[in-house]
Amino acid sequence: MTSGARTVGDLLDAVERRPNLAVDADLTLAVDGRDIDVRAYDDLVAVELPSLGAAVALWRGRPFDQTDAAVALAAAGLTVELRVRGAPVARLGAKAVPGDLTRRLGFGPVELYPEGALLALVSARRG
């Protein structure tokens, strides 16, 4: 944490007072034997996953709370879009538009794309 920040709230306040971040990345990560492509341009970070199973495993095995991550991303002016086989399945952060379900579940700035998950399932059966 930055000097003077004692809570996550203090850290978020400090981040909100700074200019938005811009990210430029083009990399591939290996997580549990699965390749995950990460492409970032300016304020959007696209995370390409090979399957819905990989997306669920990533969601379950995360070392952080999804609400904290989404709020921190929004405070920094960043958006992460999770994609499976090219289809967006979730968006977290600044440009996420939460629906009724995510608001009721208290997920913060998280947008889910059920049609993207369905498209990923259909493309997996064809491939």
PDB file of C-alpha atoms in Angstrom:
ATOM      1  CA  MET A   1       0.000   0.000   0.000  1.00  0.00           C
ATOM      2  CA  THR A   2       1.060   3.557  -0.500  1.00  0.00           C
ATOM      3  CA  SER A   3       2.379   5.500   2.452  1.00  0.00           C
ATOM      4  CA  GLY A   4      -0.490   6.720   4.582  1.00  0.00           C
ATOM      5  CA  ALA A   5      -2.960   4.167   3.153  1.00  0.00           C
ATOM      6  CA  ARG A   6      -4.198   1.932   5.965  1.00  0.00           C
ATOM      7  CA  THR A   7      -7.251   0.383   4.355  1.00  0.00           C
ATOM      8  CA  VAL A   8      -8.355  -0.648   0.873  1.00  0.00           C
ATOM      9  CA  GLY A   9     -10.616   2.432   0.973  1.00  0.00           C
ATOM     10  CA  ASP A  10      -7.600   4.683   1.591  1.00  0.00           C
ATOM     11  CA  LEU A  11      -5.787   3.058  -1.321  1.00  0.00           C
ATOM     12  CA  LEU A  12      -8.785   3.490  -3.628  1.00  0.00           C
ATOM     13  CA  ASP A  13      -9.074   7.145  -2.613  1.00  0.00           C
ATOM     14  CA  ALA A  14      -5.408   7.629  -3.520  1.00  0.00           C
ATOM     15  CA  VAL A  15      -5.884   5.883  -6.878  1.00  0.00           C
ATOM     16  CA  GLU A  16      -8.968   7.965  -7.719  1.00  0.00           C
ATOM     17  CA  ARG A  17      -6.968  11.178  -7.285  1.00  0.00           C
ATOM     18  CA  ARG A  18      -4.462  10.084  -9.931  1.00  0.00           C
ATOM     19  CA  PRO A  19      -4.903  10.133 -13.720  1.00  0.00           C
ATOM     20  CA  ASN A  20      -6.358   6.996 -15.296  1.00  0.00           C
ATOM     21  CA  LEU A  21      -3.904   4.272 -16.203  1.00  0.00           C
ATOM     22  CA  ALA A  22      -3.128   3.199 -19.750  1.00  0.00           C
ATOM     23  CA  VAL A  23      -1.905  -0.343 -20.350  1.00  0.00           C
ATOM     24  CA  ASP A  24      -0.125  -1.786 -23.377  1.00  0.00           C
ATOM     25  CA  ALA A  25       0.422  -5.554 -23.254  1.00  0.00           C
ATOM     26  CA  ASP A  26       0.649  -8.527 -25.572  1.00  0.00           C
ATOM     27  CA  LEU A  27       1.484 -11.688 -23.667  1.00  0.00           C
ATOM     28  CA  THR A  28       0.562 -15.296 -23.079  1.00  0.00           C
ATOM     29  CA  LEU A  29       0.386 -16.768 -19.593  1.00  0.00           C
ATOM     30  CA  ALA A  30       0.337 -20.447 -18.727  1.00  0.00           C
ATOM     31  CA  VAL A  31      -2.021 -21.107 -15.814  1.00  0.00           C
ATOM     32  CA  ASP A  32      -2.534 -24.712 -14.723  1.00  0.00           C
ATOM     33  CA  GLY A  33      -1.317 -25.894 -18.129  1.00  0.00           C
ATOM     34  CA  ARG A  34      -3.699 -23.644 -20.064  1.00  0.00           C
ATOM     35  CA  ASP A  35      -2.599 -20.724 -22.196  1.00  0.00           C
ATOM     36  CA  ILE A  36      -4.282 -17.409 -21.458  1.00  0.00           C
ATOM     37  CA  ASP A  37      -3.684 -14.557 -23.904  1.00  0.00           C
ATOM     38  CA  VAL A  38      -3.684 -11.019 -22.524  1.00  0.00           C
ATOM     39  CA  ARG A  39      -3.925  -8.050 -24.883  1.00  0.00           C
ATOM     40  CA  ALA A  40      -4.207  -4.530 -23.550  1.00  0.00           C
ATOM     41  CA  TYR A  41      -4.603  -1.274 -25.407  1.00  0.00           C
ATOM     42  CA  ASP A  42      -5.030   1.919 -23.437  1.00  0.00           C
ATOM     43  CA  ASP A  43      -7.807   1.327 -20.862  1.00  0.00           C
ATOM     44  CA  LEU A  44      -9.077  -2.109 -22.032  1.00  0.00           C
ATOM     45  CA  VAL A  45      -7.385  -5.376 -21.033  1.00  0.00           C
ATOM     46  CA  ALA A  46      -8.730  -8.368 -22.977  1.00  0.00           C
ATOM     47  CA  VAL A  47      -8.132 -11.771 -21.397  1.00  0.00           C
ATOM     48  CA  GLU A  48      -8.717 -14.617 -23.873  1.00  0.00           C
ATOM     49  CA  LEU A  49      -9.461 -17.985 -22.277  1.00  0.00           C
ATOM     50  CA  PRO A  50      -9.528 -21.313 -24.126  1.00  0.00           C
ATOM     51  CA  SER A  51     -12.798 -22.575 -22.608  1.00  0.00           C
ATOM     52  CA  LEU A  52     -15.618 -21.841 -20.190  1.00  0.00           C
ATOM     53  CA  GLY A  53     -14.034 -24.376 -17.851  1.00  0.00           C
ATOM     54  CA  ALA A  54     -10.851 -22.295 -17.810  1.00  0.00           C
ATOM     55  CA  ALA A  55     -12.922 -19.163 -17.105  1.00  0.00           C
ATOM     56  CA  VAL A  56     -14.702 -20.842 -14.189  1.00  0.00           C
ATOM     57  CA  ALA A  57     -11.398 -22.196 -12.817  1.00  0.00           C
ATOM     58  CA  LEU A  58      -9.855 -18.724 -13.051  1.00  0.00           C
ATOM     59  CA  TRP A  59     -12.885 -17.184 -11.313  1.00  0.00           C
ATOM     60  CA  ARG A  60     -12.872 -19.776  -8.509  1.00  0.00           C
ATOM     61  CA  GLY A  61      -9.103 -19.850  -8.048  1.00  0.00           C
ATOM     62  CA  ARG A  62      -8.557 -16.093  -7.951  1.00  0.00           C
ATOM     63  CA  PRO A  63      -6.376 -14.811  -5.123  1.00  0.00           C
ATOM     64  CA  PHE A  64      -8.624 -11.749  -4.668  1.00  0.00           C
ATOM     65  CA  ASP A  65     -12.251 -10.832  -4.195  1.00  0.00           C
ATOM     66  CA  GLN A  66     -13.908 -10.056  -7.551  1.00  0.00           C
ATOM     67  CA  THR A  67     -15.716  -7.036  -6.103  1.00  0.00           C
ATOM     68  CA  ASP A  68     -12.465  -5.520  -4.789  1.00  0.00           C
ATOM     69  CA  ALA A  69     -10.765  -6.152  -8.141  1.00  0.00           C
ATOM     70  CA  ALA A  70     -13.637  -4.619 -10.124  1.00  0.00           C
ATOM     71  CA  VAL A  71     -13.753  -1.539  -7.884  1.00  0.00           C
ATOM     72  CA  ALA A  72      -9.959  -1.105  -8.043  1.00  0.00           C
ATOM     73  CA  LEU A  73     -10.033  -1.405 -11.856  1.00  0.00           C
ATOM     74  CA  ALA A  74     -12.827   1.167 -12.071  1.00  0.00           C
ATOM     75  CA  ALA A  75     -10.945   3.546  -9.770  1.00  0.00           C
ATOM     76  CA  ALA A  76      -7.886   3.273 -12.041  1.00  0.00           C
ATOM     77  CA  GLY A  77      -9.993   3.842 -15.166  1.00  0.00           C
ATOM     78  CA  LEU A  78      -9.312   0.311 -16.456  1.00  0.00           C
ATOM     79  CA  THR A  79     -11.643  -2.351 -17.803  1.00  0.00           C
ATOM     80  CA  VAL A  80     -10.911  -6.080 -18.067  1.00  0.00           C
ATOM     81  CA  GLU A  81     -12.938  -8.098 -20.534  1.00  0.00           C
ATOM     82  CA  LEU A  82     -12.901 -11.884 -20.149  1.00  0.00           C
ATOM     83  CA  ARG A  83     -13.394 -13.686 -23.468  1.00  0.00           C
ATOM     84  CA  VAL A  84     -13.827 -17.347 -24.289  1.00  0.00           C
ATOM     85  CA  ARG A  85     -13.040 -18.321 -27.877  1.00  0.00           C
ATOM     86  CA  GLY A  86     -13.410 -14.669 -28.866  1.00  0.00           C
ATOM     87  CA  ALA A  87     -16.821 -14.191 -27.224  1.00  0.00           C
ATOM     88  CA  PRO A  88     -16.986 -11.757 -24.275  1.00  0.00           C
ATOM     89  CA  VAL A  89     -18.386 -13.433 -21.140  1.00  0.00           C
ATOM     90  CA  ALA A  90     -17.697 -10.781 -18.479  1.00  0.00           C
ATOM     91  CA  ARG A  91     -16.431  -7.235 -18.093  1.00  0.00           C
ATOM     92  CA  LEU A  92     -15.038  -5.757 -14.871  1.00  0.00           C
ATOM     93  CA  GLY A  93     -14.106  -2.190 -14.059  1.00  0.00           C
ATOM     94  CA  ALA A  94     -14.629   1.262 -15.496  1.00  0.00           C
ATOM     95  CA  LYS A  95     -16.700   0.420 -18.588  1.00  0.00           C
ATOM     96  CA  ALA A  96     -18.719  -2.431 -17.090  1.00  0.00           C
ATOM     97  CA  VAL A  97     -22.468  -1.870 -17.014  1.00  0.00           C
ATOM     98  CA  PRO A  98     -23.803  -4.060 -14.188  1.00  0.00           C
ATOM     99  CA  GLY A  99     -27.121  -5.793 -14.768  1.00  0.00           C
ATOM    100  CA  ASP A 100     -29.802  -6.580 -12.210  1.00  0.00           C
ATOM    101  CA  LEU A 101     -28.227  -9.925 -11.285  1.00  0.00           C
ATOM    102  CA  THR A 102     -24.732  -8.570 -10.612  1.00  0.00           C
ATOM    103  CA  ARG A 103     -26.171  -5.648  -8.644  1.00  0.00           C
ATOM    104  CA  ARG A 104     -28.265  -8.004  -6.500  1.00  0.00           C
ATOM    105  CA  LEU A 105     -25.257 -10.229  -5.889  1.00  0.00           C
ATOM    106  CA  GLY A 106     -23.199  -7.191  -4.862  1.00  0.00           C
ATOM    107  CA  PHE A 107     -20.474  -7.764  -7.468  1.00  0.00           C
ATOM    108  CA  GLY A 108     -19.803  -4.056  -7.995  1.00  0.00           C
ATOM    109  CA  PRO A 109     -18.799  -2.905 -11.486  1.00  0.00           C
ATOM    110  CA  VAL A 110     -19.145  -6.325 -13.165  1.00  0.00           C
ATOM    111  CA  GLU A 111     -21.091  -6.973 -16.357  1.00  0.00           C
ATOM    112  CA  LEU A 112     -21.953 -10.519 -17.423  1.00  0.00           C
ATOM    113  CA  TYR A 113     -22.647 -11.601 -21.008  1.00  0.00           C
ATOM    114  CA  PRO A 114     -24.747 -14.792 -20.891  1.00  0.00           C
ATOM    115  CA  GLU A 115     -25.003 -14.762 -24.693  1.00  0.00           C
ATOM    116  CA  GLY A 116     -21.187 -14.812 -24.872  1.00  0.00           C
ATOM    117  CA  ALA A 117     -21.087 -17.872 -22.621  1.00  0.00           C
ATOM    118  CA  LEU A 118     -23.700 -19.562 -24.822  1.00  0.00           C
ATOM    119  CA  LEU A 119     -21.733 -18.695 -27.966  1.00  0.00           C
ATOM    120  CA  ALA A 120     -18.554 -20.098 -26.383  1.00  0.00           C
ATOM    121  CA  LEU A 121     -20.394 -23.342 -25.578  1.00  0.00           C
ATOM    122  CA  VAL A 122     -21.767 -23.665 -29.097  1.00  0.00           C
ATOM    123  CA  SER A 123     -18.387 -22.967 -30.706  1.00  0.00           C
ATOM    124  CA  ALA A 124     -16.748 -25.546 -28.405  1.00  0.00           C
ATOM    125  CA  ARG A 125     -19.184 -28.234 -29.596  1.00  0.00           C
ATOM    126  CA  ARG A 126     -18.531 -27.376 -33.237  1.00  0.00           C
ATOM    127  CA  GLY A 127     -14.728 -27.275 -32.759  1.00  0.00           C
TER     128      GLY A 127
END
